[in-house]
CSV table of C-alpha atoms in Angstrom, one decimal:
chain,number,residue,atom,x,y,z
A,6,UNK,CA,10.6,-23.6,-14.8
A,7,UNK,CA,9.4,-20.3,-13.4
A,8,UNK,CA,11.7,-18.6,-11.0
A,9,UNK,CA,10.1,-16.0,-8.7
A,10,UNK,CA,12.4,-16.1,-5.7
A,11,UNK,CA,15.9,-14.6,-6.2
A,12,UNK,CA,19.0,-16.4,-5.2
A,13,UNK,CA,19.9,-16.1,-1.5
A,14,UNK,CA,21.6,-12.8,-0.8
A,15,UNK,CA,24.7,-12.7,1.4
A,16,UNK,CA,24.1,-10.9,4.7
A,17,UNK,CA,27.0,-9.2,6.4
A,18,UNK,CA,27.2,-10.4,10.0
A,19,UNK,CA,27.6,-7.8,12.7
A,20,UNK,CA,29.2,-9.1,15.9
A,21,UNK,CA,27.4,-7.9,19.1
A,22,UNK,CA,29.5,-5.7,21.4
A,23,UNK,CA,30.2,-6.9,24.9
A,24,UNK,CA,27.0,-6.7,27.0
A,25,UNK,CA,24.7,-6.7,24.0
A,26,UNK,CA,22.2,-9.5,23.5
A,27,UNK,CA,21.0,-11.2,20.3
A,28,UNK,CA,17.2,-11.5,19.8
A,29,UNK,CA,16.2,-13.9,17.1
A,30,UNK,CA,13.7,-12.6,14.6
A,31,UNK,CA,11.0,-15.3,14.4
A,32,UNK,CA,7.5,-15.5,13.1
A,33,UNK,CA,6.3,-12.4,11.3
A,34,UNK,CA,9.4,-10.4,12.2
A,35,UNK,CA,11.6,-13.1,10.6
A,36,UNK,CA,9.4,-13.3,7.5
A,37,UNK,CA,9.7,-9.5,7.1
A,38,UNK,CA,13.5,-9.7,7.4
A,39,UNK,CA,13.7,-12.4,4.7
A,40,UNK,CA,11.3,-10.5,2.4
A,41,UNK,CA,13.3,-7.3,2.8
A,42,UNK,CA,16.5,-9.1,1.9
A,43,UNK,CA,14.8,-10.5,-1.2
A,44,UNK,CA,13.5,-7.1,-2.2
A,45,UNK,CA,17.1,-5.9,-2.7
A,46,UNK,CA,17.1,-7.9,-6.0
A,47,UNK,CA,14.4,-5.7,-7.5
A,48,UNK,CA,15.5,-2.7,-9.6
A,49,UNK,CA,13.1,0.0,-8.3
A,50,UNK,CA,12.0,3.3,-9.5
A,51,UNK,CA,9.5,5.7,-7.8
A,52,UNK,CA,7.0,8.3,-9.1
A,53,UNK,CA,5.4,10.9,-6.8
A,54,UNK,CA,2.5,13.2,-6.9
A,55,UNK,CA,0.9,15.7,-4.5
A,56,UNK,CA,-2.8,15.3,-4.7
A,57,UNK,CA,-5.5,17.7,-3.3
A,58,UNK,CA,-7.8,15.8,-0.9
A,59,UNK,CA,-10.9,18.0,-0.8
A,60,UNK,CA,-13.0,15.7,-3.0
A,61,UNK,CA,-11.9,12.7,-0.9
A,62,UNK,CA,-12.9,14.5,2.3
A,63,UNK,CA,-16.3,15.5,0.9
A,64,UNK,CA,-17.0,12.0,-0.5
A,65,UNK,CA,-16.1,10.4,2.8
A,66,UNK,CA,-18.5,12.7,4.7
A,67,UNK,CA,-21.3,11.9,2.3
A,68,UNK,CA,-20.6,8.1,2.5
A,69,UNK,CA,-20.4,8.1,6.3
A,70,UNK,CA,-23.5,10.2,6.7
A,71,UNK,CA,-25.4,7.6,4.6
A,72,UNK,CA,-23.8,4.7,6.5
A,73,UNK,CA,-24.6,6.3,9.8
A,74,UNK,CA,-28.3,6.4,8.9
A,75,UNK,CA,-28.1,2.7,8.1
A,76,UNK,CA,-26.3,1.9,11.4
A,77,UNK,CA,-23.1,0.9,9.7
A,78,UNK,CA,-19.5,1.7,10.6
A,79,UNK,CA,-17.5,4.5,9.1
A,80,UNK,CA,-15.4,4.4,6.0
A,81,UNK,CA,-11.8,5.5,6.5
A,82,UNK,CA,-9.6,7.5,4.0
A,83,UNK,CA,-7.6,4.3,3.5
A,84,UNK,CA,-10.8,2.5,2.3
A,85,UNK,CA,-11.3,5.2,-0.4
A,86,UNK,CA,-7.7,5.4,-1.4
A,87,UNK,CA,-7.5,1.6,-1.7
A,88,UNK,CA,-10.6,1.7,-3.9
A,89,UNK,CA,-9.0,4.4,-6.1
A,90,UNK,CA,-5.9,2.1,-6.4
A,91,UNK,CA,-8.0,-0.7,-7.7
A,92,UNK,CA,-9.8,1.5,-10.2
A,93,UNK,CA,-6.5,3.1,-11.4
A,94,UNK,CA,-5.0,-0.4,-11.9
A,95,UNK,CA,-7.9,-1.4,-14.0
A,96,UNK,CA,-7.2,1.6,-16.2
A,97,UNK,CA,-3.5,0.9,-16.2
A,98,UNK,CA,-3.2,-2.9,-16.0
A,99,UNK,CA,0.6,-2.9,-16.4
A,100,UNK,CA,0.8,-1.9,-12.7
A,101,UNK,CA,-0.6,-5.4,-11.9
A,102,UNK,CA,2.2,-7.3,-13.8
A,103,UNK,CA,5.2,-9.0,-12.2
A,104,UNK,CA,8.6,-10.1,-13.3
A,105,UNK,CA,9.9,-13.6,-13.5
A,106,UNK,CA,12.3,-15.8,-15.4
A,107,UNK,CA,11.6,-18.9,-17.5
A,108,UNK,CA,14.7,-21.0,-18.1
A,109,UNK,CA,16.8,-17.9,-17.7
A,110,UNK,CA,14.7,-15.7,-20.0
A,111,UNK,CA,13.1,-12.6,-18.5
A,112,UNK,CA,9.3,-12.7,-18.6
A,113,UNK,CA,6.3,-10.6,-17.7
A,114,UNK,CA,3.5,-12.3,-15.7
A,115,UNK,CA,0.2,-10.9,-17.0
A,116,UNK,CA,-2.3,-11.1,-14.1
A,117,UNK,CA,-6.1,-10.8,-14.7
A,118,UNK,CA,-7.1,-10.5,-11.1
A,119,UNK,CA,-6.2,-7.5,-8.9
A,120,UNK,CA,-5.4,-8.6,-5.4
A,121,UNK,CA,-4.4,-5.4,-3.5
A,122,UNK,CA,-2.4,-6.0,-0.3
A,123,UNK,CA,-3.4,-3.8,2.6
A,124,UNK,CA,-0.7,-3.0,5.1
A,125,UNK,CA,-1.9,-3.4,8.7
A,126,UNK,CA,0.1,-2.2,11.6
A,127,UNK,CA,-0.5,-4.5,14.6
A,128,UNK,CA,1.0,-4.8,18.1
A,129,UNK,CA,3.5,-7.6,18.3
A,130,UNK,CA,3.8,-10.1,21.1
A,131,UNK,CA,6.3,-9.0,23.7
A,132,UNK,CA,6.0,-5.3,22.6
A,133,UNK,CA,6.9,-3.5,19.4
A,134,UNK,CA,5.0,-3.4,16.1
A,135,UNK,CA,4.5,-5.8,13.2
A,136,UNK,CA,3.4,-5.1,9.7
A,137,UNK,CA,1.0,-7.6,8.0
A,138,UNK,CA,-0.1,-7.3,4.4
A,139,UNK,CA,-3.0,-9.5,3.6
A,140,UNK,CA,-4.8,-9.0,0.3
A,141,UNK,CA,-8.4,-8.5,-0.9
A,142,UNK,CA,-9.0,-11.3,-3.4
A,143,UNK,CA,-10.1,-10.2,-6.9
A,144,UNK,CA,-11.0,-6.7,-5.8
A,145,UNK,CA,-11.7,-5.6,-9.4
A,146,UNK,CA,-14.8,-7.9,-9.4
A,147,UNK,CA,-16.3,-6.3,-6.3
A,148,UNK,CA,-18.5,-3.2,-5.8
A,149,UNK,CA,-17.5,-0.7,-3.2
A,150,UNK,CA,-19.7,-2.1,-0.4
A,151,UNK,CA,-18.3,-5.7,-0.8
A,152,UNK,CA,-14.7,-4.3,-1.2
A,153,UNK,CA,-15.1,-2.3,2.1
A,154,UNK,CA,-16.5,-5.4,3.9
A,155,UNK,CA,-13.6,-7.5,2.7
A,156,UNK,CA,-11.1,-4.8,3.7
A,157,UNK,CA,-12.6,-4.6,7.2
A,158,UNK,CA,-12.6,-8.4,7.6
A,159,UNK,CA,-8.8,-8.4,6.8
A,160,UNK,CA,-8.0,-5.7,9.2
A,161,UNK,CA,-10.1,-7.2,12.0
A,162,UNK,CA,-8.5,-10.7,11.5
A,163,UNK,CA,-5.0,-9.2,11.3
A,164,UNK,CA,-5.5,-7.5,14.7
A,165,UNK,CA,-7.0,-10.6,16.3
A,166,UNK,CA,-4.4,-13.0,15.0
A,167,UNK,CA,-6.8,-14.9,12.8
A,168,UNK,CA,-5.3,-14.5,9.3
A,169,UNK,CA,-4.5,-17.6,7.3
A,170,UNK,CA,-1.6,-18.2,4.9
A,171,UNK,CA,-4.0,-17.9,2.0
A,172,UNK,CA,-4.7,-14.3,3.0
A,173,UNK,CA,-1.1,-13.3,2.1
A,174,UNK,CA,-0.8,-15.3,-1.1
A,175,UNK,CA,-1.2,-13.9,-4.6
A,176,UNK,CA,-0.8,-10.2,-3.8
A,177,UNK,CA,-0.3,-8.2,-7.0
A,178,UNK,CA,-0.1,-4.6,-5.8
A,179,UNK,CA,0.2,-3.2,-2.3
A,180,UNK,CA,-1.0,-0.1,-0.4
A,181,UNK,CA,0.6,1.3,2.7
A,182,UNK,CA,-0.6,4.4,4.5
A,183,UNK,CA,2.2,5.8,6.8
A,184,UNK,CA,0.3,9.0,6.7
A,185,UNK,CA,-1.8,7.6,9.6
A,186,UNK,CA,1.3,8.2,11.9
A,187,UNK,CA,2.1,11.6,10.4
A,188,UNK,CA,4.7,10.6,7.8
A,189,UNK,CA,4.4,13.1,4.9
A,190,UNK,CA,5.9,10.9,2.1
A,191,UNK,CA,7.4,7.4,1.9
A,192,UNK,CA,9.1,5.2,-0.6
A,193,UNK,CA,8.6,1.6,0.7
A,194,UNK,CA,10.2,-1.6,-0.4
A,195,UNK,CA,8.6,-3.7,-3.1
A,196,UNK,CA,8.1,-7.5,-2.4
A,197,UNK,CA,9.2,-10.1,-4.9
A,198,UNK,CA,6.3,-11.2,-7.1
A,199,UNK,CA,4.5,-7.8,-7.1
A,200,UNK,CA,4.6,-5.0,-9.6
A,201,UNK,CA,4.1,-1.9,-7.5
A,202,UNK,CA,3.5,-0.6,-4.0
A,203,UNK,CA,1.6,2.6,-3.3
A,204,UNK,CA,2.3,4.8,-0.3
A,205,UNK,CA,0.2,7.8,0.8
A,206,UNK,CA,1.3,10.4,3.3
A,207,UNK,CA,-0.5,12.5,5.8
A,208,UNK,CA,-3.3,14.8,4.7
A,209,UNK,CA,-2.4,18.4,5.6
A,210,UNK,CA,-2.0,21.9,4.2
A,211,UNK,CA,1.3,22.6,2.4
A,212,UNK,CA,3.9,23.4,5.0
A,213,UNK,CA,4.2,27.0,4.0
A,214,UNK,CA,0.5,27.6,4.6
A,215,UNK,CA,0.0,25.9,8.0
A,216,UNK,CA,0.9,29.0,10.0
A,217,UNK,CA,-1.6,31.3,8.3
A,218,UNK,CA,-5.3,31.7,9.3
A,219,UNK,CA,-8.1,29.7,7.8
A,220,UNK,CA,-9.4,33.0,6.3
A,221,UNK,CA,-6.2,33.5,4.3
A,222,UNK,CA,-6.2,29.9,3.2
A,223,UNK,CA,-9.8,30.2,2.0
A,224,UNK,CA,-9.0,33.5,0.2
A,225,UNK,CA,-6.1,31.8,-1.6
A,226,UNK,CA,-8.0,28.6,-2.3
A,227,UNK,CA,-5.5,26.5,-0.4
A,228,UNK,CA,-6.7,23.0,0.4
A,229,UNK,CA,-5.2,20.0,2.2
A,230,UNK,CA,-3.0,17.7,0.1
A,231,UNK,CA,-1.3,14.3,0.4
A,232,UNK,CA,1.7,12.8,-1.2
A,233,UNK,CA,1.2,9.6,-3.2
A,234,UNK,CA,4.2,7.5,-4.3
A,235,UNK,CA,4.3,4.6,-6.7
A,236,UNK,CA,7.4,2.4,-6.3
A,237,UNK,CA,7.5,-0.2,-9.1
A,238,UNK,CA,9.6,-2.9,-10.7
A,239,UNK,CA,11.3,-1.1,-13.5
A,240,UNK,CA,11.8,-4.4,-15.5
A,241,UNK,CA,8.1,-4.6,-16.3
A,242,UNK,CA,6.7,-1.1,-15.5
A,243,UNK,CA,8.0,2.1,-17.0
A,244,UNK,CA,7.9,5.7,-15.7
A,245,UNK,CA,5.2,6.8,-18.1
A,246,UNK,CA,2.9,4.0,-16.9
A,247,UNK,CA,3.5,4.8,-13.3
A,248,UNK,CA,2.8,8.4,-14.0
A,249,UNK,CA,-0.4,7.6,-15.8
A,250,UNK,CA,-1.5,5.4,-12.9
A,251,UNK,CA,-0.9,8.2,-10.4
């Protein structure tokens, strides 16, 4: 039969020093730990591009001006980037594939629906942070307005503790945006059963131009950029496919 979960990985036990305490990882924290252990079984590769963001900024301003006239909430950069991921996967469907084994034979899972997982950073009980990655179901069949509504619903329910198990099931490709906390580039871990995870960094001017005046940047045509990485399962996705997706 199909095998999608790798064999248990040995974990090296670290003995606490005198005076140190052990805090069990339960709930979401425990699930993250188990998923990270399992992700070690995936042979990963990463592609990266630096992308100008001027068009994204302008489109977001236009969209939000229109939504403001209609009394609707604002669209974030992550909304637009997530929509771009869906469209890019439609043009490069191999990014939506996954690896499995059937009676010991390596196989590719060909998925017809795109279920993008959206990483949501939420406050954990007792302090700290927790990362939840629910997915938008069959996002390729939605128009932008319905996609944005489904996106907002996931984020709201993640932050109010109302997500269900089904919200996490069937993720085919994930998006994480560490740029919201200032990270310039990231190469995240890929979960078992997914083909790729996309990470976007902070939007800013190239470092060598941040100290010059806006007039100089305008004269040189320097715009803000962001780093986009695609970390993928190299068993079913190749570098050329990742590059074409980016």
